[in-house]
Amino acid sequence: MHISRRQFLGTAAAATAATVLPFGIGTAYANTPLLKVIPHADLKIVDPIWTTGYISRNHGYMIYDTLFAMDADLKPQPQMVDTYEKSDDGLTWTFRLRDGLAWHDGPPVTAEDCVVSLTRWGKRDGMGQRLFGVISKLEAADDKTIFMTLSKPYGLVLESLGKISSNVPFMMPKRIAETDANEQIKESIGSGPFIFKADEWVPGSKVVYLRNEKYVPRSEPVSAAAGGKVAKADRVEWLTIGDPTTAMNALISGEVDYWEQVPPDLAPLVGGNDGISTAVLDTLGSMGMARFNSLVGPTANEKLRVAIAKGFKQEDFLQSAIGNPEYYKVSPSIYPAGSTFATDADADMVDGDLEAAKKMVAESGYKGEKLVVLQSTDNPVLSAFALVAAEKLRAMGINVDLQAMDWSTVLSRRASKEDMDNGGWSIFFTWWIGGDSVHPLANVQFGGNGEKGWFGWASDEKLEELRNQFAEATDLDKQKEIAAEVQKRIFAIASFANLGTFFVPCGYSDSVKGMIQSPVQFFWNMEKV
């Protein structure tokens, strides 16, 4: 039986997910001299195009800007772009940059900078690769005008340019964006609301950003990644504190102002202190998954994968890993609940019918081979997922080899295509923020392109064909219909099991105002009053 940290600490205090915050731009403010933050991870890689790491993405949002950005309704809105036009046939797009855009080292942002930046992003990001698959010409017509010509209509042009999570198409100076897409950039020069202080960066300890006094925000109210990015803090410090208890004490004692991700089981303790609150800013939540190895070992058997997924009851995983029902939601949808493409297609796959699963395992041809389950012991949520899964697998009559390791080791092991006796694996556990899963092309986990795809290497031509149809559809109702078919197909081949949605609160001093509700953490608009 899994005992949560909250249960261990014996608290039953109510969480404060419904705390009302003063979201939106205030009518007046005085600059905050210093905002001290505990980020969710240590910043080790400063190239948000080279890696999909969320901490590198957040760093990117501090210092870079984007042509388009997603608003609170996940609709793409112009950000660096002032105006844009699309030809009647949808094949020619014209984007004009707004006035006042300049790099941190002085020169103005040009259309050529943006063309080169998009080209590099298009070599790394999945949505970028698909977009560039239909781009026949991308060029700078003049210093402020970008022309894009497509070989055929494509329904996700603005959604691609405004992609909110990794890899975000951040704009960089041409000389930096010309870096080989397979190599990391050497400089961090952007045009965004904050400037990276490379000389004060101490990996493992501290990252420093200064307000970009020359940044000209848009006039619209802030809305997720869109709208006016008003840097209200003169200086933002990210202070790495890996131990949750130490982080909690730092916030309570006033040593820091903001803790990006409070473990849900600690939220009642944190929010129970005078002058400290917790809140969920990402209302889409994070989506847990059990990823199957579709290429090697027993789980290469599709019938066995489907049987296992049939026996996984979402609520059991969420209850054990998250505990507090205020911070989780059972949802059959592989897209965030309440979002545009959310669907209940084949919803019974998350109900967890263990008796049916046992029968399906027996009929799958499974002969007692060892299934290797990777358990990330340094991550409470993922560790609990693995323990629950192992218990259910054994109940289905499956020979389970539960292997404990840290998350870094999982990241290495999941790349292995060896058999089970030589470092291979059958199942590992992870999660994605909802912003990464808003439609069939947004997330690499939805792919069926075999060994060219994400770890687990699911291969399914029908799934890929559906995703191609989604990319080419320009009608929203048609896109919704295809998105539902994609979910059915993923359930039919069980490339992963959907373990449900959970929400990670932030913790903050009550003197901190202006947090932005979004799937991604932003630090503009925040101030201490």
Short mmCIF file of C-alpha atoms in Angstrom, two decimals:
data_model
loop_
_atom_site.label_atom_id
_atom_site.label_comp_id
_atom_site.label_asym_id
_atom_site.label_seq_id
_atom_site.Cartn_x
_atom_site.Cartn_y
_atom_site.Cartn_z
CA MET A 1 0.00 0.00 0.00
CA HIS A 2 1.34 3.41 -0.93
CA ILE A 3 1.34 5.94 1.90
CA SER A 4 1.46 9.52 0.72
CA ARG A 5 3.65 12.13 2.35
CA ARG A 6 0.50 14.02 3.27
CA GLN A 7 -0.84 11.00 5.08
CA PHE A 8 2.51 10.49 6.75
CA LEU A 9 2.57 14.04 8.02
CA GLY A 10 -0.92 13.56 9.32
CA THR A 11 -2.46 16.69 7.94
CA ALA A 12 -5.98 16.93 6.72
CA ALA A 13 -6.10 20.62 6.13
CA ALA A 14 -8.07 21.73 3.15
CA ALA A 15 -6.10 22.80 0.12
CA THR A 16 -6.58 26.18 -1.42
CA ALA A 17 -6.99 25.42 -5.11
CA ALA A 18 -9.87 27.86 -5.27
CA THR A 19 -7.85 30.77 -3.92
CA VAL A 20 -8.77 33.93 -5.75
CA LEU A 21 -5.78 35.75 -7.18
CA PRO A 22 -5.51 39.23 -8.63
CA PHE A 23 -4.82 37.96 -12.14
CA GLY A 24 -4.35 40.48 -14.90
CA ILE A 25 -2.40 43.66 -15.14
CA GLY A 26 -2.88 46.03 -12.29
CA THR A 27 -3.79 49.63 -12.91
CA ALA A 28 -0.56 50.89 -11.34
CA TYR A 29 2.57 49.41 -9.83
CA ALA A 30 5.98 50.25 -8.56
CA ASN A 31 8.77 48.04 -9.87
CA THR A 32 9.65 45.15 -7.60
CA PRO A 33 13.40 45.33 -6.91
CA LEU A 34 13.84 41.59 -6.48
CA LEU A 35 11.68 38.51 -6.90
CA LYS A 36 13.13 35.29 -5.49
CA VAL A 37 11.78 32.08 -7.00
CA ILE A 38 12.25 28.36 -6.48
CA PRO A 39 11.88 26.89 -9.99
CA HIS A 40 10.71 23.36 -10.63
CA ALA A 41 14.20 22.24 -11.73
CA ASP A 42 17.77 23.37 -12.10
CA LEU A 43 18.62 25.13 -15.35
CA LYS A 44 21.39 23.21 -17.07
CA ILE A 45 20.66 23.81 -20.77
CA VAL A 46 19.94 27.33 -22.03
CA ASP A 47 18.98 26.36 -25.59
CA PRO A 48 15.18 25.82 -25.63
CA ILE A 49 15.29 24.68 -29.25
CA TRP A 50 17.90 21.99 -28.66
CA THR A 51 16.00 20.45 -25.71
CA THR A 52 12.35 19.94 -24.79
CA GLY A 53 13.12 20.36 -21.07
CA TYR A 54 10.48 22.48 -19.39
CA ILE A 55 13.00 24.45 -17.36
CA SER A 56 14.81 25.44 -20.57
CA ARG A 57 11.46 26.40 -22.09
CA ASN A 58 10.71 28.64 -19.09
CA HIS A 59 14.16 30.21 -19.45
CA GLY A 60 13.32 30.81 -23.11
CA TYR A 61 10.15 32.65 -22.22
CA MET A 62 12.12 34.94 -19.90
CA ILE A 63 14.49 36.22 -22.57
CA TYR A 64 12.98 35.45 -26.00
CA ASP A 65 9.81 36.47 -27.76
CA THR A 66 7.61 34.68 -30.29
CA LEU A 67 5.84 35.70 -33.49
CA PHE A 68 2.54 34.41 -32.12
CA ALA A 69 1.51 33.31 -28.65
CA MET A 70 -1.36 31.31 -27.19
CA ASP A 71 -3.94 33.17 -25.13
CA ALA A 72 -5.86 31.75 -22.17
CA ASP A 73 -8.25 30.00 -24.59
CA LEU A 74 -5.26 28.44 -26.42
CA LYS A 75 -5.93 30.60 -29.45
CA PRO A 76 -2.87 31.97 -31.28
CA GLN A 77 -2.55 35.76 -31.08
CA PRO A 78 0.04 38.05 -32.69
CA GLN A 79 2.95 38.78 -30.35
CA MET A 80 6.01 40.06 -32.28
CA VAL A 81 3.81 40.22 -35.37
CA ASP A 82 1.83 43.41 -35.89
CA THR A 83 -0.38 42.40 -38.82
CA TYR A 84 -0.67 39.32 -41.01
CA GLU A 85 -2.53 38.26 -44.13
CA LYS A 86 -3.47 34.95 -45.74
CA SER A 87 -4.29 34.52 -49.41
CA ASP A 88 -7.73 33.23 -50.34
CA ASP A 89 -6.30 29.85 -51.26
CA GLY A 90 -4.45 29.64 -47.93
CA LEU A 91 -1.10 29.12 -49.61
CA THR A 92 0.58 32.51 -49.10
CA TRP A 93 1.07 34.12 -45.72
CA THR A 94 2.51 37.58 -45.01
CA PHE A 95 3.65 38.59 -41.54
CA ARG A 96 4.76 42.13 -40.59
CA LEU A 97 6.76 42.71 -37.40
CA ARG A 98 5.63 45.40 -34.99
CA ASP A 99 7.66 48.47 -34.14
CA GLY A 100 10.08 48.64 -31.22
CA LEU A 101 11.50 45.11 -31.36
CA ALA A 102 15.21 45.01 -30.50
CA TRP A 103 17.76 42.46 -29.33
CA HIS A 104 19.18 42.77 -25.86
CA ASP A 105 22.55 43.81 -27.33
CA GLY A 106 21.02 46.64 -29.32
CA PRO A 107 20.25 45.87 -33.01
CA PRO A 108 16.61 45.77 -34.18
CA VAL A 109 14.89 42.46 -34.77
CA THR A 110 14.63 41.80 -38.50
CA ALA A 111 12.51 39.51 -40.64
CA GLU A 112 15.68 37.68 -41.66
CA ASP A 113 16.43 36.94 -37.99
CA CYS A 114 12.98 35.39 -37.73
CA VAL A 115 13.29 33.34 -40.92
CA VAL A 116 16.53 31.77 -39.70
CA SER A 117 15.09 31.19 -36.21
CA LEU A 118 12.01 29.44 -37.62
CA THR A 119 14.17 27.31 -39.89
CA ARG A 120 16.28 26.06 -36.98
CA TRP A 121 13.17 25.37 -34.87
CA GLY A 122 11.62 23.50 -37.81
CA LYS A 123 14.50 21.04 -37.72
CA ARG A 124 13.97 20.13 -34.05
CA ASP A 125 10.28 20.38 -33.22
CA GLY A 126 7.65 17.87 -34.36
CA MET A 127 5.06 20.49 -35.29
CA GLY A 128 7.81 22.54 -36.90
CA GLN A 129 8.89 19.59 -39.01
CA ARG A 130 5.35 19.06 -40.23
CA LEU A 131 4.91 22.77 -40.99
CA PHE A 132 8.18 22.92 -42.91
CA GLY A 133 7.04 19.81 -44.76
CA VAL A 134 4.49 22.01 -46.55
CA ILE A 135 6.52 25.24 -46.73
CA SER A 136 7.87 25.71 -50.25
CA LYS A 137 9.39 29.14 -49.55
CA LEU A 138 10.14 31.19 -46.43
CA GLU A 139 11.88 34.49 -46.95
CA ALA A 140 12.33 38.05 -45.69
CA ALA A 141 10.76 40.49 -48.14
CA ASP A 142 12.25 43.45 -46.25
CA ASP A 143 13.42 44.21 -42.73
CA LYS A 144 9.97 43.76 -41.24
CA THR A 145 8.07 41.48 -43.63
CA ILE A 146 8.11 37.67 -43.75
CA PHE A 147 6.65 35.76 -46.70
CA MET A 148 5.65 32.14 -46.31
CA THR A 149 4.46 30.05 -49.25
CA LEU A 150 2.91 26.63 -48.75
CA SER A 151 2.71 23.76 -51.23
CA LYS A 152 -0.79 22.91 -50.01
CA PRO A 153 -3.28 24.27 -47.46
CA TYR A 154 -2.30 23.57 -43.87
CA GLY A 155 -4.69 24.04 -40.98
CA LEU A 156 -2.15 24.64 -38.21
CA VAL A 157 0.06 27.49 -39.41
CA LEU A 158 -0.69 29.92 -36.57
CA GLU A 159 -1.03 27.12 -34.01
CA SER A 160 2.50 26.01 -34.95
CA LEU A 161 4.02 29.52 -34.81
CA GLY A 162 2.27 30.13 -31.48
CA LYS A 163 3.07 26.72 -29.93
CA ILE A 164 3.04 27.32 -26.18
CA SER A 165 5.27 24.52 -24.97
CA SER A 166 8.35 22.62 -26.01
CA ASN A 167 9.76 23.29 -28.45
CA VAL A 168 8.55 26.88 -28.56
CA PRO A 169 9.54 28.76 -31.76
CA PHE A 170 11.54 31.45 -29.98
CA MET A 171 13.13 34.16 -32.13
CA MET A 172 16.90 34.66 -31.91
CA PRO A 173 19.41 36.89 -33.70
CA LYS A 174 20.41 35.43 -37.07
CA ARG A 175 24.03 34.85 -36.03
CA ILE A 176 22.84 32.68 -33.12
CA ALA A 177 19.97 30.97 -34.94
CA GLU A 178 22.42 29.86 -37.63
CA THR A 179 23.85 27.41 -35.08
CA ASP A 180 23.46 23.82 -36.28
CA ALA A 181 20.12 22.53 -34.97
CA ASN A 182 21.93 19.53 -33.44
CA GLU A 183 24.29 21.74 -31.46
CA GLN A 184 23.53 23.99 -28.50
CA ILE A 185 23.73 27.75 -28.91
CA LYS A 186 26.62 29.54 -27.19
CA GLU A 187 24.91 32.89 -26.45
CA SER A 188 21.56 33.75 -24.83
CA ILE A 189 20.53 36.99 -26.54
CA GLY A 190 16.82 37.55 -26.97
CA SER A 191 14.37 40.37 -27.42
CA GLY A 192 12.03 39.42 -24.57
CA PRO A 193 11.08 41.15 -21.32
CA PHE A 194 14.06 39.92 -19.28
CA ILE A 195 17.82 39.74 -19.90
CA PHE A 196 19.80 36.66 -18.89
CA LYS A 197 22.82 37.46 -16.66
CA ALA A 198 25.19 34.78 -17.88
CA ASP A 199 27.97 36.04 -15.61
CA GLU A 200 25.81 35.39 -12.52
CA TRP A 201 24.53 31.96 -13.57
CA VAL A 202 25.63 29.25 -11.14
CA PRO A 203 24.35 25.87 -12.37
CA GLY A 204 22.86 23.94 -9.51
CA SER A 205 22.31 27.09 -7.48
CA LYS A 206 21.14 30.35 -9.09
CA VAL A 207 19.95 31.93 -12.34
CA VAL A 208 19.56 35.71 -12.60
CA TYR A 209 17.45 37.82 -14.97
CA LEU A 210 17.22 41.60 -15.20
CA ARG A 211 14.28 43.59 -16.52
CA ASN A 212 14.74 44.61 -20.15
CA GLU A 213 14.07 48.34 -19.87
CA LYS A 214 13.86 48.71 -23.65
CA TYR A 215 11.19 46.04 -24.09
CA VAL A 216 7.96 47.41 -25.55
CA PRO A 217 5.03 45.23 -24.45
CA ARG A 218 1.88 44.90 -26.46
CA SER A 219 -1.03 47.05 -25.35
CA GLU A 220 -3.49 44.17 -24.90
CA PRO A 221 -4.11 42.73 -21.43
CA VAL A 222 -1.97 39.73 -20.57
CA SER A 223 -3.62 36.39 -21.41
CA ALA A 224 -1.46 33.29 -20.89
CA ALA A 225 1.52 33.69 -23.27
CA ALA A 226 -0.23 36.44 -25.24
CA GLY A 227 -0.86 40.11 -24.57
CA GLY A 228 1.33 42.64 -22.83
CA LYS A 229 4.43 41.18 -21.21
CA VAL A 230 5.09 43.77 -18.51
CA ALA A 231 8.24 43.00 -16.53
CA LYS A 232 7.45 44.40 -13.10
CA ALA A 233 10.45 42.97 -11.27
CA ASP A 234 13.82 44.64 -11.79
CA ARG A 235 15.59 41.40 -10.97
CA VAL A 236 14.36 37.80 -10.85
CA GLU A 237 16.45 35.13 -9.17
CA TRP A 238 15.80 31.42 -9.64
CA LEU A 239 17.19 29.62 -6.60
CA THR A 240 17.53 25.85 -6.97
CA ILE A 241 16.31 23.96 -3.89
CA GLY A 242 15.76 20.31 -4.64
CA ASP A 243 14.49 19.11 -1.26
CA PRO A 244 10.74 19.88 -0.87
CA THR A 245 10.93 20.34 2.90
CA THR A 246 13.79 22.82 2.59
CA ALA A 247 11.90 24.64 -0.15
CA MET A 248 8.78 24.81 2.00
CA ASN A 249 10.70 26.24 4.93
CA ALA A 250 12.39 28.81 2.69
CA LEU A 251 9.01 30.06 1.51
CA ILE A 252 7.49 30.12 4.99
CA SER A 253 10.48 31.99 6.46
CA GLY A 254 10.40 34.61 3.70
CA GLU A 255 13.75 33.64 2.18
CA VAL A 256 11.97 33.23 -1.15
CA ASP A 257 8.78 34.75 -2.52
CA TYR A 258 7.50 32.07 -4.86
CA TRP A 259 7.72 28.27 -5.21
CA GLU A 260 6.80 27.16 -8.71
CA GLN A 261 5.68 23.61 -7.98
CA VAL A 262 4.54 22.59 -4.51
CA PRO A 263 4.02 18.82 -4.23
CA PRO A 264 0.23 18.41 -3.90
CA ASP A 265 0.58 16.44 -0.69
CA LEU A 266 2.45 19.37 0.91
CA ALA A 267 0.03 22.04 -0.31
CA PRO A 268 -2.13 22.01 2.84
CA LEU A 269 0.96 22.49 5.02
CA VAL A 270 2.30 25.31 2.86
CA GLY A 271 -1.01 27.13 2.48
CA GLY A 272 -1.79 26.77 6.16
CA ASN A 273 0.83 29.35 7.13
CA ASP A 274 -0.03 32.99 7.71
CA GLY A 275 0.90 35.12 4.74
CA ILE A 276 1.43 32.12 2.44
CA SER A 277 -1.01 30.82 -0.16
CA THR A 278 -1.16 28.13 -2.80
CA ALA A 279 -2.94 28.17 -6.14
CA VAL A 280 -3.21 26.14 -9.32
CA LEU A 281 -2.20 28.32 -12.27
CA ASP A 282 -2.25 25.55 -14.88
CA THR A 283 -5.93 24.73 -15.07
CA LEU A 284 -5.29 22.26 -17.90
CA GLY A 285 -3.25 20.20 -15.50
CA SER A 286 -0.60 17.57 -16.17
CA MET A 287 -1.43 14.28 -17.80
CA GLY A 288 0.03 11.04 -16.49
CA MET A 289 0.90 8.15 -18.75
CA ALA A 290 2.28 4.64 -18.74
CA ARG A 291 4.37 4.31 -21.87
CA PHE A 292 4.65 0.82 -23.36
CA ASN A 293 7.58 -0.52 -25.34
CA SER A 294 5.87 -1.41 -28.60
CA LEU A 295 9.09 -2.54 -30.25
CA VAL A 296 10.83 -5.03 -27.96
CA GLY A 297 9.82 -7.67 -25.43
CA PRO A 298 6.41 -8.91 -24.27
CA THR A 299 4.73 -5.52 -24.74
CA ALA A 300 5.53 -5.65 -28.45
CA ASN A 301 2.43 -7.85 -28.41
CA GLU A 302 -0.41 -5.41 -29.11
CA LYS A 303 -3.01 -7.70 -27.53
CA LEU A 304 -1.04 -7.75 -24.28
CA ARG A 305 -0.68 -3.95 -24.23
CA VAL A 306 -4.40 -3.49 -24.73
CA ALA A 307 -5.13 -6.02 -21.98
CA ILE A 308 -2.84 -4.19 -19.54
CA ALA A 309 -4.34 -0.81 -20.38
CA LYS A 310 -7.80 -2.28 -19.86
CA GLY A 311 -6.83 -3.26 -16.31
CA PHE A 312 -5.42 0.15 -15.34
CA LYS A 313 -8.03 2.14 -13.44
CA GLN A 314 -7.15 5.80 -13.63
CA GLU A 315 -8.54 6.75 -10.26
CA ASP A 316 -6.40 4.17 -8.47
CA PHE A 317 -3.24 5.72 -9.90
CA LEU A 318 -4.31 9.28 -9.12
CA GLN A 319 -5.47 8.47 -5.62
CA SER A 320 -2.15 6.87 -4.76
CA ALA A 321 0.14 9.36 -6.48
CA ILE A 322 -1.67 12.62 -5.79
CA GLY A 323 -3.91 11.75 -2.84
CA ASN A 324 -5.94 14.90 -2.51
CA PRO A 325 -8.89 14.68 -4.95
CA GLU A 326 -8.86 18.46 -5.24
CA TYR A 327 -5.69 18.03 -7.26
CA TYR A 328 -6.67 15.31 -9.69
CA LYS A 329 -9.33 14.55 -12.26
CA VAL A 330 -10.38 11.29 -13.90
CA SER A 331 -10.70 11.91 -17.62
CA PRO A 332 -10.71 9.53 -20.57
CA SER A 333 -9.47 12.22 -22.94
CA ILE A 334 -5.88 12.17 -24.14
CA TYR A 335 -6.39 15.91 -24.71
CA PRO A 336 -6.85 18.19 -21.67
CA ALA A 337 -10.32 18.04 -20.15
CA GLY A 338 -12.35 21.05 -21.23
CA SER A 339 -10.03 21.93 -24.12
CA THR A 340 -11.11 22.18 -27.75
CA PHE A 341 -10.42 18.58 -28.74
CA ALA A 342 -11.27 16.85 -25.47
CA THR A 343 -13.32 13.74 -26.16
CA ASP A 344 -14.84 10.79 -24.35
CA ALA A 345 -14.33 8.45 -27.30
CA ASP A 346 -13.93 4.88 -26.01
CA ALA A 347 -14.05 6.24 -22.47
CA ASP A 348 -14.33 2.80 -20.90
CA MET A 349 -10.61 2.24 -21.47
CA VAL A 350 -9.76 4.20 -18.30
CA ASP A 351 -12.29 2.47 -16.03
CA GLY A 352 -9.98 -0.37 -15.11
CA ASP A 353 -11.77 -3.70 -15.55
CA LEU A 354 -9.31 -6.06 -13.89
CA GLU A 355 -11.35 -9.22 -14.52
CA ALA A 356 -11.65 -8.41 -18.21
CA ALA A 357 -7.91 -7.63 -18.29
CA LYS A 358 -7.05 -11.05 -16.80
CA LYS A 359 -9.09 -12.79 -19.47
CA MET A 360 -7.52 -10.66 -22.23
CA VAL A 361 -4.02 -11.39 -20.96
CA ALA A 362 -4.77 -15.11 -21.06
CA GLU A 363 -6.02 -14.78 -24.64
CA SER A 364 -3.14 -12.56 -25.79
CA GLY A 365 -0.59 -15.33 -26.19
CA TYR A 366 1.42 -14.13 -23.18
CA LYS A 367 3.51 -17.01 -21.82
CA GLY A 368 4.88 -15.61 -18.57
CA GLU A 369 7.78 -13.61 -19.98
CA LYS A 370 9.32 -10.99 -17.71
CA LEU A 371 7.97 -7.43 -17.99
CA VAL A 372 10.49 -4.80 -16.86
CA VAL A 373 8.79 -1.86 -15.15
CA LEU A 374 10.97 1.22 -14.51
CA GLN A 375 10.28 2.98 -11.20
CA SER A 376 11.56 6.55 -10.66
CA THR A 377 12.11 6.50 -6.92
CA ASP A 378 13.16 10.17 -6.73
CA ASN A 379 9.84 11.37 -8.09
CA PRO A 380 6.91 10.69 -5.72
CA VAL A 381 4.26 10.82 -8.43
CA LEU A 382 6.05 8.59 -10.90
CA SER A 383 7.16 6.23 -8.15
CA ALA A 384 3.57 5.77 -7.02
CA PHE A 385 2.44 5.19 -10.60
CA ALA A 386 4.97 2.36 -10.91
CA LEU A 387 3.97 0.73 -7.63
CA VAL A 388 0.27 0.75 -8.50
CA ALA A 389 1.02 -0.62 -11.96
CA ALA A 390 3.17 -3.43 -10.59
CA GLU A 391 0.40 -4.48 -8.22
CA LYS A 392 -2.16 -4.55 -11.00
CA LEU A 393 0.13 -6.38 -13.42
CA ARG A 394 0.73 -9.11 -10.87
CA ALA A 395 -3.02 -9.36 -10.33
CA MET A 396 -3.37 -9.94 -14.08
CA GLY A 397 -0.96 -12.86 -13.82
CA ILE A 398 2.01 -11.06 -15.34
CA ASN A 399 5.62 -11.72 -14.33
CA VAL A 400 6.80 -8.28 -13.16
CA ASP A 401 10.40 -7.14 -12.69
CA LEU A 402 10.05 -3.79 -10.91
CA GLN A 403 13.38 -1.96 -11.21
CA ALA A 404 14.03 1.06 -8.95
CA MET A 405 16.22 3.91 -10.21
CA ASP A 406 16.32 7.70 -10.34
CA TRP A 407 14.64 9.71 -13.08
CA SER A 408 17.90 10.48 -14.81
CA THR A 409 18.51 6.75 -15.21
CA VAL A 410 15.01 6.28 -16.59
CA LEU A 411 15.78 8.94 -19.19
CA SER A 412 18.75 6.86 -20.30
CA ARG A 413 17.10 3.44 -20.03
CA ARG A 414 14.04 4.42 -22.04
CA ALA A 415 16.27 4.90 -25.10
CA SER A 416 17.37 1.25 -24.96
CA LYS A 417 16.06 -1.10 -27.64
CA GLU A 418 17.70 -4.14 -26.06
CA ASP A 419 15.78 -7.17 -24.79
CA MET A 420 14.66 -7.51 -21.17
CA ASP A 421 17.85 -9.27 -20.06
CA ASN A 422 20.14 -6.65 -21.53
CA GLY A 423 18.88 -3.31 -20.24
CA GLY A 424 15.58 -3.27 -22.07
CA TRP A 425 12.28 -2.18 -20.60
CA SER A 426 8.55 -2.76 -20.96
CA ILE A 427 6.85 0.19 -19.23
CA PHE A 428 7.96 3.55 -17.87
CA PHE A 429 5.89 6.40 -16.42
CA THR A 430 5.90 10.10 -17.13
CA TRP A 431 3.58 13.08 -17.57
CA TRP A 432 3.07 15.97 -19.94
CA ILE A 433 1.55 19.35 -19.22
CA GLY A 434 -1.85 19.72 -20.85
CA GLY A 435 -0.45 22.46 -23.07
CA ASP A 436 1.65 19.81 -24.78
CA SER A 437 -1.36 17.63 -25.56
CA VAL A 438 -3.96 20.02 -26.95
CA HIS A 439 -4.36 18.26 -30.32
CA PRO A 440 -3.12 15.13 -32.17
CA LEU A 441 0.06 16.78 -33.48
CA ALA A 442 1.03 18.66 -30.35
CA ASN A 443 2.69 15.76 -28.60
CA VAL A 444 5.23 13.21 -29.78
CA GLN A 445 3.56 10.56 -27.61
CA PHE A 446 0.58 10.54 -30.00
CA GLY A 447 2.73 9.42 -32.93
CA GLY A 448 2.77 6.04 -34.64
CA ASN A 449 5.87 6.48 -36.76
CA GLY A 450 7.83 3.58 -35.32
CA GLU A 451 11.54 3.92 -34.66
CA LYS A 452 11.51 7.51 -35.96
CA GLY A 453 9.15 8.41 -33.13
CA TRP A 454 9.28 8.81 -29.38
CA PHE A 455 10.55 6.19 -26.91
CA GLY A 456 8.32 3.14 -27.09
CA TRP A 457 8.36 3.41 -30.87
CA ALA A 458 4.68 2.71 -31.55
CA SER A 459 4.19 1.90 -35.21
CA ASP A 460 0.78 2.28 -36.80
CA GLU A 461 0.10 3.51 -40.32
CA LYS A 462 -3.56 4.20 -39.63
CA LEU A 463 -2.67 6.45 -36.70
CA GLU A 464 -0.19 8.39 -38.80
CA GLU A 465 -2.73 8.76 -41.58
CA LEU A 466 -5.25 10.19 -39.11
CA ARG A 467 -2.67 12.69 -37.86
CA ASN A 468 -1.92 13.72 -41.43
CA GLN A 469 -5.62 14.23 -42.04
CA PHE A 470 -5.80 16.41 -38.93
CA ALA A 471 -2.89 18.54 -40.11
CA GLU A 472 -4.53 19.16 -43.47
CA ALA A 473 -8.06 19.75 -42.18
CA THR A 474 -9.05 23.41 -42.07
CA ASP A 475 -12.53 22.95 -40.58
CA LEU A 476 -12.79 22.79 -36.78
CA ASP A 477 -15.63 20.28 -36.72
CA LYS A 478 -13.65 18.00 -39.03
CA GLN A 479 -10.59 18.40 -36.84
CA LYS A 480 -12.61 17.42 -33.76
CA GLU A 481 -13.91 14.35 -35.57
CA ILE A 482 -10.37 13.30 -36.51
CA ALA A 483 -9.03 14.02 -33.01
CA ALA A 484 -11.61 11.61 -31.56
CA GLU A 485 -10.57 8.96 -34.10
CA VAL A 486 -6.93 9.47 -33.09
CA GLN A 487 -7.86 8.78 -29.47
CA LYS A 488 -9.75 5.62 -30.45
CA ARG A 489 -6.78 4.43 -32.47
CA ILE A 490 -4.32 5.09 -29.63
CA PHE A 491 -6.56 3.14 -27.27
CA ALA A 492 -6.90 0.36 -29.88
CA ILE A 493 -3.14 -0.15 -30.15
CA ALA A 494 -2.36 0.92 -26.54
CA SER A 495 0.81 2.83 -27.32
CA PHE A 496 0.33 4.24 -23.82
CA ALA A 497 -2.18 4.05 -21.00
CA ASN A 498 -3.85 7.28 -19.91
CA LEU A 499 -3.37 7.67 -16.15
CA GLY A 500 -5.40 10.84 -15.72
CA THR A 501 -4.95 14.51 -14.97
CA PHE A 502 -3.45 16.14 -11.92
CA PHE A 503 -2.74 19.68 -10.88
CA VAL A 504 0.42 21.01 -9.25
CA PRO A 505 -0.06 24.18 -7.18
CA CYS A 506 2.40 27.00 -6.75
CA GLY A 507 3.14 28.51 -3.34
CA TYR A 508 3.70 32.19 -2.76
CA SER A 509 3.93 35.01 -0.30
CA ASP A 510 0.73 37.02 -0.18
CA SER A 511 2.80 40.06 -1.12
CA VAL A 512 3.29 38.58 -4.60
CA LYS A 513 0.64 39.60 -7.10
CA GLY A 514 -0.03 39.22 -10.80
CA MET A 515 0.52 35.51 -11.42
CA ILE A 516 -0.73 34.40 -14.83
CA GLN A 517 -3.01 31.43 -15.31
CA SER A 518 -1.39 29.30 -17.99
CA PRO A 519 -0.05 25.80 -18.70
CA VAL A 520 3.41 27.40 -18.59
CA GLN A 521 4.99 29.43 -15.76
CA PHE A 522 5.63 33.05 -16.71
CA PHE A 523 7.30 35.75 -14.59
CA TRP A 524 6.28 38.91 -16.37
CA ASN A 525 3.35 40.73 -14.75
CA MET A 526 4.41 39.46 -11.30
CA GLU A 527 5.29 41.95 -8.59
CA LYS A 528 5.62 42.32 -4.82
CA VAL A 529 3.37 44.92 -3.24
#
